Amino acid sequence: MRRLPPAHPFDADAFPDDKLREECGVFGVTGVADAANFVALGLHALQHRGQEAGGIVAHDAATGFNSARRFGYVRDNFTSAALMETLPGPLAIGHVRYSTAGSKGKTQIRDVQPFFGEFSLGGAAIAHNGNITNAEELRRELIDRGSIFQSSSDSECIIHLMARSLQRKVPDRMMDALRRVEGAFSIVAMTRTKLIGVRDPLGVRPLVLGRLGDGHVLASETCALDIIGAEFLRDVAPGEMVVIEGGRVESHRPFREERPRFCIFENVYFSRPDSILGGRSVYETRSQIGVELAREAPVEADLVCPVPDSGTPAAIGFARESGIPYGMGIIRNQYVGRTFIEPTEQIRNMGVRLKLNVNRALIRGKRVVLVDDSVVRGTTSIKIREMILDAGAAEVHFRIASPPTAWPCFYGVDTPHREKLLAATMSEDEMRDHLQVDSLRFISLDGLYRAVGEAQGRDPAAPQYCDACFSGEYPVAPSDQIARGFALKAAE
Ligand code: SF4
């Protein structure tokens, strides 16, 4: 049997599962002893936002800045007492990543954040969630002016722009740098004494502030506060920079004010269901998406099943609203996908069956509604339909908790090229025929907006969220992509 070339030794997922992927999680804490231990726990809670690699930088008065960057899971690296003892001090930040920009699919250790820079006025480390849409242009300009890049990451531009600023304080340098940057950024940064959090003016990616005893915490999601017993204080506002030192939180507004455009897909899929986004439980929102979907796309059926795990709350909402019984018709094996370091071709071909198995006793003879969070390429949906029919289902109906994903994301989510997105080339009916299911319906964009709390739906003149991957309306022009020939949606 031919063996495939070895996968990356820490390949986050040797069996790509036809989902969009969130790219990064960030976490920082100050004012507590052994801050790096809390950062490791916080990153563990954010592991769903990036499984490829992680890093921590800590500062201690006696030893200065110390850092560790590793491939693989937080639990496999940052639980070693020997390693954590090298990261002493009361101030630390960390990052988990799955690459969006830079050397996608072949990450090198130099691409793993946090990045650290030593300036004339002291050092600083930054961890970035998001994607800089003018990074290539900035990089070219910085290289022309003499900057020497260490990594292929877009985030490194921020360090170089900070180094060139004439401001005297690191937070001011960071503000200078970020005013040149376009796109999405939720950043956690640190100096010797300060913990800094910043969100881009549109607030595309999340960032929250919490309190831990006398200290403070910044995190991508509230689930990372919960794991360390920190109290949620508030979201860092879009366009806000918070500078935390000596137990005080200073708030700055360094950017021109803009109407926020938070990523609506965080509600559907990326964030953990036990997190709170914009004051609302993600679980509740997802369940409400299922309610809206049942109202918009009712179906005669015997059983509602989630495609685990992210389809679960929407399936519960769908079942509640439709009155159709809910059941776990598909069971997920939580431990597959990370197990086979060098999968053989035969194992790869098993594909979805390695991750998902059908509960035959429940499915047999039933008209089944499968609720999934999204359809990207459609390859997984086809395999799931095959499995359900093999198990004896009478009919298969797909209900999708997001509108058709027809456009790539350039704001920190890994999406296939546009032509690989099923919805970019097919109508809903064509997708139904392609997937060979009895029916296929997606929630409408208005329905999704209602589910996230906008009673009147989407305001077409001034959309309340970023929904570019559904609508093709990009709130920040992806200038690097346009320069490479990406065609924006034609004006209607
Ligand atoms: S394009 Fe889609 S995934 Fe990307 S930020 Fe906007 S809504 Fe989120």
Coordinates of C-alpha atoms and ligand atoms in Angstrom, one line a residue:
M1 CA 0.0 0.0 0.0
R2 CA 1.3 3.5 -0.9
R3 CA 1.9 5.6 2.1
L4 CA 1.1 9.3 2.0
P5 CA 3.9 11.6 2.8
P6 CA 4.0 12.2 6.6
A7 CA 1.5 14.8 7.7
H8 CA 2.8 17.7 9.6
P9 CA 3.9 16.1 12.9
F10 CA 1.4 18.1 14.8
D11 CA -1.2 18.3 12.1
A12 CA -4.2 19.8 13.9
D13 CA -6.6 17.8 11.9
A14 CA -5.5 15.2 9.5
F15 CA -9.1 14.8 8.3
P16 CA -10.2 18.2 7.1
D17 CA -13.9 18.4 7.9
D18 CA -15.4 20.9 5.5
K19 CA -15.9 23.7 8.0
L20 CA -14.7 27.2 8.1
R21 CA -12.1 27.6 10.8
E22 CA -11.7 30.4 13.3
E23 CA -8.0 31.3 13.3
C24 CA -6.9 32.4 16.7
G25 CA -7.6 32.9 20.4
V26 CA -5.9 35.4 22.6
F27 CA -5.6 35.7 26.4
G28 CA -3.8 37.8 28.9
V29 CA -3.7 38.3 32.6
T30 CA -2.0 40.7 35.0
G31 CA -1.9 41.2 38.8
V32 CA -1.7 37.6 39.8
A33 CA 1.1 35.3 40.8
D34 CA 2.3 32.9 38.2
A35 CA 0.2 34.5 35.5
A36 CA 1.4 32.1 32.8
N37 CA -0.4 29.2 34.5
F38 CA -3.7 31.1 34.2
V39 CA -2.8 31.9 30.6
A40 CA -2.3 28.2 29.9
L41 CA -5.8 27.4 31.3
G42 CA -7.3 30.3 29.3
L43 CA -5.8 29.1 26.1
H44 CA -7.0 25.6 26.8
A45 CA -10.5 27.0 27.0
L46 CA -9.9 28.7 23.7
Q47 CA -8.4 25.7 21.9
H48 CA -11.5 25.5 19.6
R49 CA -10.2 28.8 18.1
G50 CA -6.9 27.3 17.0
Q51 CA -5.2 23.9 17.4
E52 CA -2.1 24.2 15.3
A53 CA 0.2 25.9 17.8
G54 CA 0.3 28.1 20.9
G55 CA 2.6 30.4 22.8
I56 CA 2.9 32.3 26.0
V57 CA 5.1 35.3 26.9
A58 CA 5.5 36.3 30.6
H59 CA 7.3 39.0 32.4
D60 CA 9.0 38.9 35.7
A61 CA 11.0 41.7 37.4
A62 CA 14.0 39.4 38.1
T63 CA 14.3 37.6 34.7
G64 CA 12.6 40.0 32.3
F65 CA 10.6 38.6 29.3
N66 CA 10.4 34.9 28.8
S67 CA 8.5 33.0 26.1
A68 CA 7.6 29.5 25.0
R69 CA 6.1 28.7 21.6
R70 CA 5.0 25.2 20.7
F71 CA 3.2 23.2 18.0
G72 CA 0.1 21.3 19.1
Y73 CA -2.4 21.5 21.9
V74 CA -2.1 23.6 25.0
R75 CA -2.7 20.5 27.2
D76 CA 0.2 18.7 25.5
N77 CA 2.7 21.5 26.1
F78 CA 1.8 24.0 28.7
T79 CA 1.0 21.5 31.5
S80 CA 4.7 20.7 32.1
A81 CA 5.9 22.1 35.4
A82 CA 9.4 22.3 34.0
L83 CA 8.2 24.5 31.1
M84 CA 5.8 26.7 33.2
E85 CA 8.6 27.4 35.7
T86 CA 10.5 29.1 32.8
L87 CA 7.6 31.6 32.5
P88 CA 7.5 33.3 35.9
G89 CA 5.9 36.6 36.8
P90 CA 2.6 38.4 37.4
L91 CA 1.9 39.4 33.8
A92 CA 1.5 37.1 30.8
I93 CA -0.2 36.8 27.4
G94 CA -0.8 33.9 25.1
H95 CA -2.1 32.9 21.8
V96 CA -3.5 29.8 20.1
R97 CA -3.4 29.7 16.3
Y98 CA -4.5 28.0 13.2
S99 CA -3.0 30.0 10.4
T100 CA -5.0 32.5 8.4
A101 CA -2.3 34.6 7.0
G102 CA 1.3 33.6 6.5
S103 CA 2.5 30.0 5.9
K104 CA -0.9 28.4 5.9
G105 CA -0.7 24.7 6.4
K106 CA 3.1 24.7 7.0
T107 CA 3.4 26.8 10.1
Q108 CA 6.9 27.3 11.3
I109 CA 7.7 28.0 15.0
R110 CA 8.7 31.5 14.0
D111 CA 5.1 32.1 12.9
V112 CA 3.7 31.2 16.3
Q113 CA 2.6 34.1 18.5
P114 CA 2.9 36.1 20.7
F115 CA 5.5 38.1 18.8
F116 CA 8.0 40.0 20.8
G117 CA 9.8 43.2 20.0
E118 CA 12.6 45.0 21.9
F119 CA 12.3 48.8 21.4
S120 CA 14.5 51.5 22.6
L121 CA 12.0 52.3 25.3
G122 CA 11.4 48.7 26.4
G123 CA 10.0 45.4 25.1
A124 CA 6.5 44.5 24.1
A125 CA 4.7 41.3 23.1
I126 CA 1.5 41.1 21.0
A127 CA -1.0 38.3 20.3
H128 CA -3.4 39.0 17.4
N129 CA -6.8 37.5 16.5
G130 CA -8.0 38.6 13.1
N131 CA -6.5 39.3 9.8
I132 CA -4.8 42.5 8.4
T133 CA -6.3 43.1 5.0
N134 CA -3.5 45.4 3.8
A135 CA -0.7 43.4 5.3
E136 CA 1.0 42.7 2.0
E137 CA 1.1 46.3 1.1
L138 CA 2.4 47.2 4.6
R139 CA 5.0 44.5 4.5
R140 CA 6.4 45.6 1.1
E141 CA 6.6 49.2 2.4
L142 CA 8.3 48.1 5.6
I143 CA 10.8 45.9 3.8
D144 CA 11.6 48.8 1.4
R145 CA 12.3 50.9 4.5
G146 CA 14.7 48.4 6.0
S147 CA 12.5 46.2 8.2
I148 CA 13.7 42.6 8.5
F149 CA 10.8 40.2 9.0
Q150 CA 11.2 37.1 11.1
S151 CA 7.9 35.4 10.2
S152 CA 5.4 35.1 7.3
S153 CA 2.5 36.3 9.6
D154 CA 0.5 39.4 8.9
S155 CA 0.6 40.3 12.6
E156 CA 4.3 40.9 12.5
C157 CA 3.7 44.2 10.6
I158 CA 2.3 45.6 13.8
I159 CA 5.6 45.1 15.7
H160 CA 7.5 46.8 12.8
L161 CA 5.1 49.7 12.6
M162 CA 5.5 50.1 16.4
A163 CA 9.3 50.1 16.1
R164 CA 9.1 53.0 13.6
S165 CA 6.7 55.1 15.6
L166 CA 8.2 58.2 17.2
Q167 CA 6.0 58.1 20.2
R168 CA 7.6 57.6 23.6
K169 CA 5.2 55.1 25.2
V170 CA 4.5 51.6 24.0
P171 CA 0.6 52.1 24.0
D172 CA 1.1 55.3 21.9
R173 CA 3.3 53.4 19.5
M174 CA 0.7 50.7 19.2
M175 CA -2.0 53.2 18.5
D176 CA 0.3 54.8 15.8
A177 CA 0.8 51.3 14.3
L178 CA -2.8 50.2 14.3
R179 CA -4.0 53.4 12.6
R180 CA -2.1 52.1 9.5
V181 CA -3.7 48.7 9.7
E182 CA -6.9 47.7 7.9
G183 CA -9.0 44.7 8.6
A184 CA -9.9 42.8 11.8
F185 CA -7.8 42.8 15.0
S186 CA -8.5 41.9 18.5
I187 CA -5.1 42.2 20.2
V188 CA -3.8 41.4 23.6
A189 CA -0.4 42.9 24.2
M190 CA 2.0 43.5 27.1
T191 CA 4.9 45.6 28.2
R192 CA 6.9 45.1 31.4
T193 CA 4.1 46.6 33.5
K194 CA 1.1 46.9 31.3
L195 CA -1.5 44.6 29.8
I196 CA -3.1 46.1 26.7
G197 CA -6.2 45.1 24.8
V198 CA -7.4 46.6 21.5
R199 CA -10.3 45.9 19.1
D200 CA -10.5 47.3 15.6
P201 CA -13.0 50.1 15.0
L202 CA -15.6 47.6 13.6
G203 CA -15.1 45.1 16.4
V204 CA -15.1 42.2 14.0
R205 CA -13.6 39.7 16.4
P206 CA -14.5 39.4 20.1
L207 CA -12.5 40.5 23.1
V208 CA -13.7 40.6 26.7
L209 CA -12.4 42.1 30.0
G210 CA -12.6 40.3 33.3
R211 CA -11.4 40.5 36.9
L212 CA -9.5 37.8 38.8
G213 CA -9.0 38.8 42.4
D214 CA -7.0 42.0 42.3
G215 CA -5.9 41.3 38.8
H216 CA -7.4 41.7 35.3
V217 CA -7.9 39.3 32.4
L218 CA -8.4 39.8 28.6
A219 CA -9.8 37.0 26.5
S220 CA -11.3 36.2 23.2
E221 CA -14.3 34.7 24.9
T222 CA -16.0 34.5 28.3
C223 CA -15.5 30.7 28.5
A224 CA -11.8 31.4 29.1
L225 CA -12.7 33.6 32.1
D226 CA -14.9 30.9 33.5
I227 CA -12.2 28.3 33.5
I228 CA -10.0 30.4 35.8
G229 CA -12.9 31.6 38.0
A230 CA -12.6 35.2 36.6
E231 CA -15.6 37.6 36.7
F232 CA -16.8 38.9 33.3
L233 CA -16.7 42.7 33.5
R234 CA -17.5 43.8 29.9
D235 CA -16.7 43.5 26.2
V236 CA -13.7 45.6 25.1
A237 CA -15.7 48.0 22.8
P238 CA -15.1 48.2 19.1
G239 CA -12.3 50.8 18.5
E240 CA -11.3 50.8 22.2
M241 CA -7.9 50.3 23.7
V242 CA -7.7 49.3 27.4
V243 CA -4.4 49.8 29.2
I244 CA -4.3 47.9 32.5
E245 CA -1.6 48.7 35.1
G246 CA -1.4 48.5 38.9
G247 CA -5.1 47.4 39.1
R248 CA -6.4 50.4 37.0
V249 CA -8.1 50.1 33.6
E250 CA -7.6 53.1 31.3
S251 CA -9.8 53.3 28.3
H252 CA -8.7 55.1 25.1
R253 CA -10.4 55.6 21.7
P254 CA -7.6 56.0 19.3
F255 CA -9.6 55.4 16.1
R256 CA -12.1 57.3 14.1
E257 CA -15.6 56.1 15.3
E258 CA -17.3 53.7 13.0
R259 CA -20.5 51.6 13.2
P260 CA -19.6 48.2 14.7
R261 CA -19.8 45.2 12.4
F262 CA -19.2 42.2 14.7
C263 CA -18.8 38.8 12.9
I264 CA -22.2 37.3 12.8
F265 CA -20.7 33.8 12.2
E266 CA -19.3 33.9 15.8
N267 CA -22.9 33.4 16.9
V268 CA -23.5 30.5 14.5
Y269 CA -20.3 28.5 14.8
F270 CA -17.0 29.9 16.0
S271 CA -17.6 30.8 19.6
R272 CA -18.2 28.2 22.2
P273 CA -21.9 27.8 23.1
D274 CA -21.1 28.5 26.8
S275 CA -19.7 31.9 26.0
I276 CA -21.6 35.2 26.1
L277 CA -21.4 37.5 23.0
G278 CA -22.6 41.0 23.2
G279 CA -24.4 40.2 26.5
R280 CA -26.2 37.2 25.1
S281 CA -25.6 33.5 25.6
V282 CA -24.3 31.8 22.4
Y283 CA -26.2 28.7 23.2
E284 CA -29.5 30.7 23.4
T285 CA -28.7 32.5 20.1
R286 CA -28.1 29.1 18.4
S287 CA -31.2 27.6 19.8
Q288 CA -33.1 30.7 18.5
I289 CA -31.6 30.2 15.1
G290 CA -33.2 26.7 15.1
V291 CA -36.5 28.3 16.1
E292 CA -36.3 30.8 13.2
L293 CA -35.2 28.0 10.8
A294 CA -38.2 25.9 11.8
R295 CA -40.5 28.8 11.1
E296 CA -38.9 29.6 7.8
A297 CA -38.4 26.1 6.5
P298 CA -40.9 23.7 8.1
V299 CA -40.9 20.0 7.1
E300 CA -42.9 16.9 7.7
A301 CA -40.6 14.6 9.5
D302 CA -40.2 12.1 12.4
L303 CA -36.9 13.1 14.0
V304 CA -34.6 16.1 14.3
C305 CA -30.9 15.3 14.6
P306 CA -28.0 17.7 15.0
V307 CA -24.8 17.2 13.1
P308 CA -22.6 17.3 16.2
D309 CA -21.4 19.3 17.9
S310 CA -22.1 22.8 16.6
G311 CA -25.5 21.9 15.1
T312 CA -26.8 20.8 18.5
P313 CA -28.4 24.0 20.0
A314 CA -30.0 24.9 16.6
A315 CA -31.4 21.4 16.3
I316 CA -32.9 21.7 19.9
G317 CA -34.5 25.0 18.9
F318 CA -35.8 23.5 15.6
A319 CA -37.3 20.5 17.4
R320 CA -38.9 22.7 20.1
E321 CA -40.5 25.0 17.5
S322 CA -41.6 22.3 15.1
G323 CA -42.8 19.8 17.6
I324 CA -40.8 17.0 15.9
P325 CA -39.0 14.8 18.4
Y326 CA -35.2 15.5 18.9
G327 CA -32.7 12.7 19.0
M328 CA -29.0 12.0 18.8
G329 CA -29.0 10.3 15.4
I330 CA -25.3 10.9 14.9
I331 CA -22.7 10.3 17.5
R332 CA -19.3 12.1 17.4
N333 CA -16.1 10.3 18.4
Q334 CA -14.3 13.1 20.2
Y335 CA -11.0 11.4 20.0
V336 CA -10.6 10.8 16.3
G337 CA -8.9 13.2 13.9
R338 CA -6.1 13.9 16.3
T339 CA -5.1 10.3 16.8
F340 CA -3.6 9.3 13.5
I341 CA -0.4 11.3 13.1
E342 CA 0.4 9.7 9.7
P343 CA -2.9 8.5 8.3
T344 CA -2.7 6.0 5.5
E345 CA -4.7 6.6 2.4
Q346 CA -7.1 3.9 3.4
I347 CA -7.8 5.6 6.8
R348 CA -8.2 9.0 5.1
N349 CA -10.8 7.5 2.8
M350 CA -12.9 6.5 5.8
G351 CA -13.2 10.3 6.2
V352 CA -16.3 11.4 8.1
R353 CA -16.9 7.8 9.4
L354 CA -13.9 8.2 11.7
K355 CA -15.5 11.2 13.3
L356 CA -19.2 10.5 13.1
N357 CA -21.3 7.3 13.5
V358 CA -25.0 6.8 13.0
N359 CA -27.3 5.7 15.7
R360 CA -29.0 3.1 13.6
A361 CA -31.6 2.0 16.0
L362 CA -32.9 5.6 16.2
I363 CA -32.7 6.4 12.5
R364 CA -34.2 3.3 10.9
G365 CA -37.4 3.9 8.9
K366 CA -37.6 7.6 10.0
R367 CA -37.9 10.8 8.0
V368 CA -34.9 12.6 9.4
V369 CA -34.2 16.4 9.6
L370 CA -30.4 17.0 10.0
V371 CA -29.5 20.4 11.4
D372 CA -26.0 21.6 10.6
D373 CA -24.3 24.9 11.2
S374 CA -23.1 25.5 7.6
V375 CA -22.4 24.0 4.2
V376 CA -19.0 25.0 2.9
R377 CA -17.8 22.6 0.1
G378 CA -20.7 20.1 0.8
T379 CA -18.3 17.1 0.9
T380 CA -19.2 16.3 4.5
S381 CA -22.9 16.7 3.9
I382 CA -22.8 14.1 1.1
K383 CA -21.1 11.6 3.3
I384 CA -23.5 12.2 6.2
R385 CA -26.5 11.8 3.8
E386 CA -24.9 8.4 2.7
M387 CA -24.5 7.3 6.3
I388 CA -28.0 8.2 7.3
L389 CA -29.6 6.4 4.3
D390 CA -27.3 3.4 4.8
A391 CA -28.7 3.2 8.3
G392 CA -32.2 2.9 6.9
A393 CA -33.6 6.4 7.1
A394 CA -36.7 6.9 4.9
E395 CA -36.0 10.6 4.0
V396 CA -33.1 13.0 4.7
H397 CA -33.8 16.8 5.0
F398 CA -31.0 19.2 5.7
R399 CA -31.7 22.4 7.6
I400 CA -28.7 24.8 7.8
A401 CA -28.3 27.3 10.6
S402 CA -26.5 29.9 8.5
P403 CA -27.3 31.4 5.1
P404 CA -25.4 29.9 2.1
T405 CA -21.7 30.6 2.4
A406 CA -20.9 32.1 -1.0
W407 CA -17.9 34.4 -0.2
P408 CA -14.6 33.9 1.5
C409 CA -13.8 35.6 4.8
F410 CA -10.7 37.9 4.9
Y411 CA -11.1 38.8 8.6
G412 CA -9.5 35.9 10.4
V413 CA -11.3 32.8 9.3
D414 CA -9.9 30.2 7.0
T415 CA -12.2 29.8 4.0
P416 CA -11.6 27.9 0.7
H417 CA -11.2 29.9 -2.5
R418 CA -14.6 31.2 -3.7
E419 CA -14.9 28.7 -6.5
K420 CA -14.7 25.8 -3.9
L421 CA -17.7 27.2 -2.0
L422 CA -20.8 25.2 -3.0
A423 CA -23.0 28.3 -2.7
A424 CA -20.8 30.4 -4.9
T425 CA -21.7 28.3 -7.9
M426 CA -25.1 26.8 -7.2
S427 CA -28.6 27.9 -6.3
E428 CA -30.3 26.3 -3.2
D429 CA -32.2 23.9 -5.5
E430 CA -29.0 22.9 -7.3
M431 CA -27.2 22.3 -4.0
R432 CA -30.2 20.1 -2.9
D433 CA -29.8 18.0 -6.1
H434 CA -26.0 17.9 -5.7
L435 CA -26.3 16.7 -2.1
Q436 CA -29.1 14.3 -3.2
V437 CA -31.3 15.0 -0.2
D438 CA -35.1 15.2 -0.1
S439 CA -34.9 18.9 0.9
L440 CA -32.3 21.5 1.7
R441 CA -33.1 24.9 3.3
F442 CA -30.8 27.6 4.8
I443 CA -31.8 30.2 7.3
S444 CA -32.3 33.5 5.6
L445 CA -30.0 36.4 6.4
D446 CA -33.0 38.2 8.0
G447 CA -33.9 35.2 10.0
L448 CA -30.3 35.0 11.3
Y449 CA -30.4 38.6 12.3
R450 CA -33.7 38.1 14.1
A451 CA -32.1 35.1 15.9
V452 CA -29.2 37.3 17.1
G453 CA -31.6 39.8 18.5
E454 CA -32.3 42.2 15.7
A455 CA -36.1 42.0 15.7
Q456 CA -36.5 43.8 12.4
G457 CA -33.9 41.6 10.7
R458 CA -31.0 43.0 8.6
D459 CA -30.9 46.7 7.9
P460 CA -29.8 46.6 4.2
A461 CA -28.8 50.2 4.3
A462 CA -26.6 49.8 7.4
P463 CA -26.1 46.1 8.3
Q464 CA -25.6 45.7 12.0
Y465 CA -23.0 42.8 11.7
C466 CA -20.3 41.6 9.3
D467 CA -22.0 39.1 7.1
A468 CA -19.7 39.3 4.1
C469 CA -19.3 35.5 3.7
F470 CA -23.1 35.4 3.1
S471 CA -23.8 38.7 1.4
G472 CA -20.6 39.5 -0.3
E473 CA -20.7 43.0 1.2
Y474 CA -17.3 43.5 2.8
P475 CA -17.2 46.1 5.6
V476 CA -13.5 46.7 5.0
A477 CA -12.2 46.4 1.4
P478 CA -9.8 43.4 1.3
S479 CA -7.2 45.4 -0.5
D480 CA -4.5 42.8 -0.7
Q481 CA -7.0 40.4 -2.2
I482 CA -8.3 43.0 -4.7
A483 CA -4.7 43.7 -5.7
R484 CA -4.4 39.9 -6.4
G485 CA -7.5 40.0 -8.6
F486 CA -10.3 39.1 -6.2
A487 CA -13.5 40.4 -7.7
L488 CA -15.9 42.1 -5.3
K489 CA -19.6 41.6 -5.7
A490 CA -21.0 43.8 -8.5
A491 CA -23.2 46.6 -7.3
E492 CA -26.9 45.8 -7.7
Ligands
SF4_1 S1 -16.9 37.3 6.5 FE1 -18.2 35.9 7.6 S2 -16.8 34.7 9.0 FE2 -15.7 36.5 8.2 S3 -15.9 38.1 9.8 FE3 -17.6 38.4 8.3 S4 -19.3 37.2 9.0 FE4 -17.5 36.5 10.1

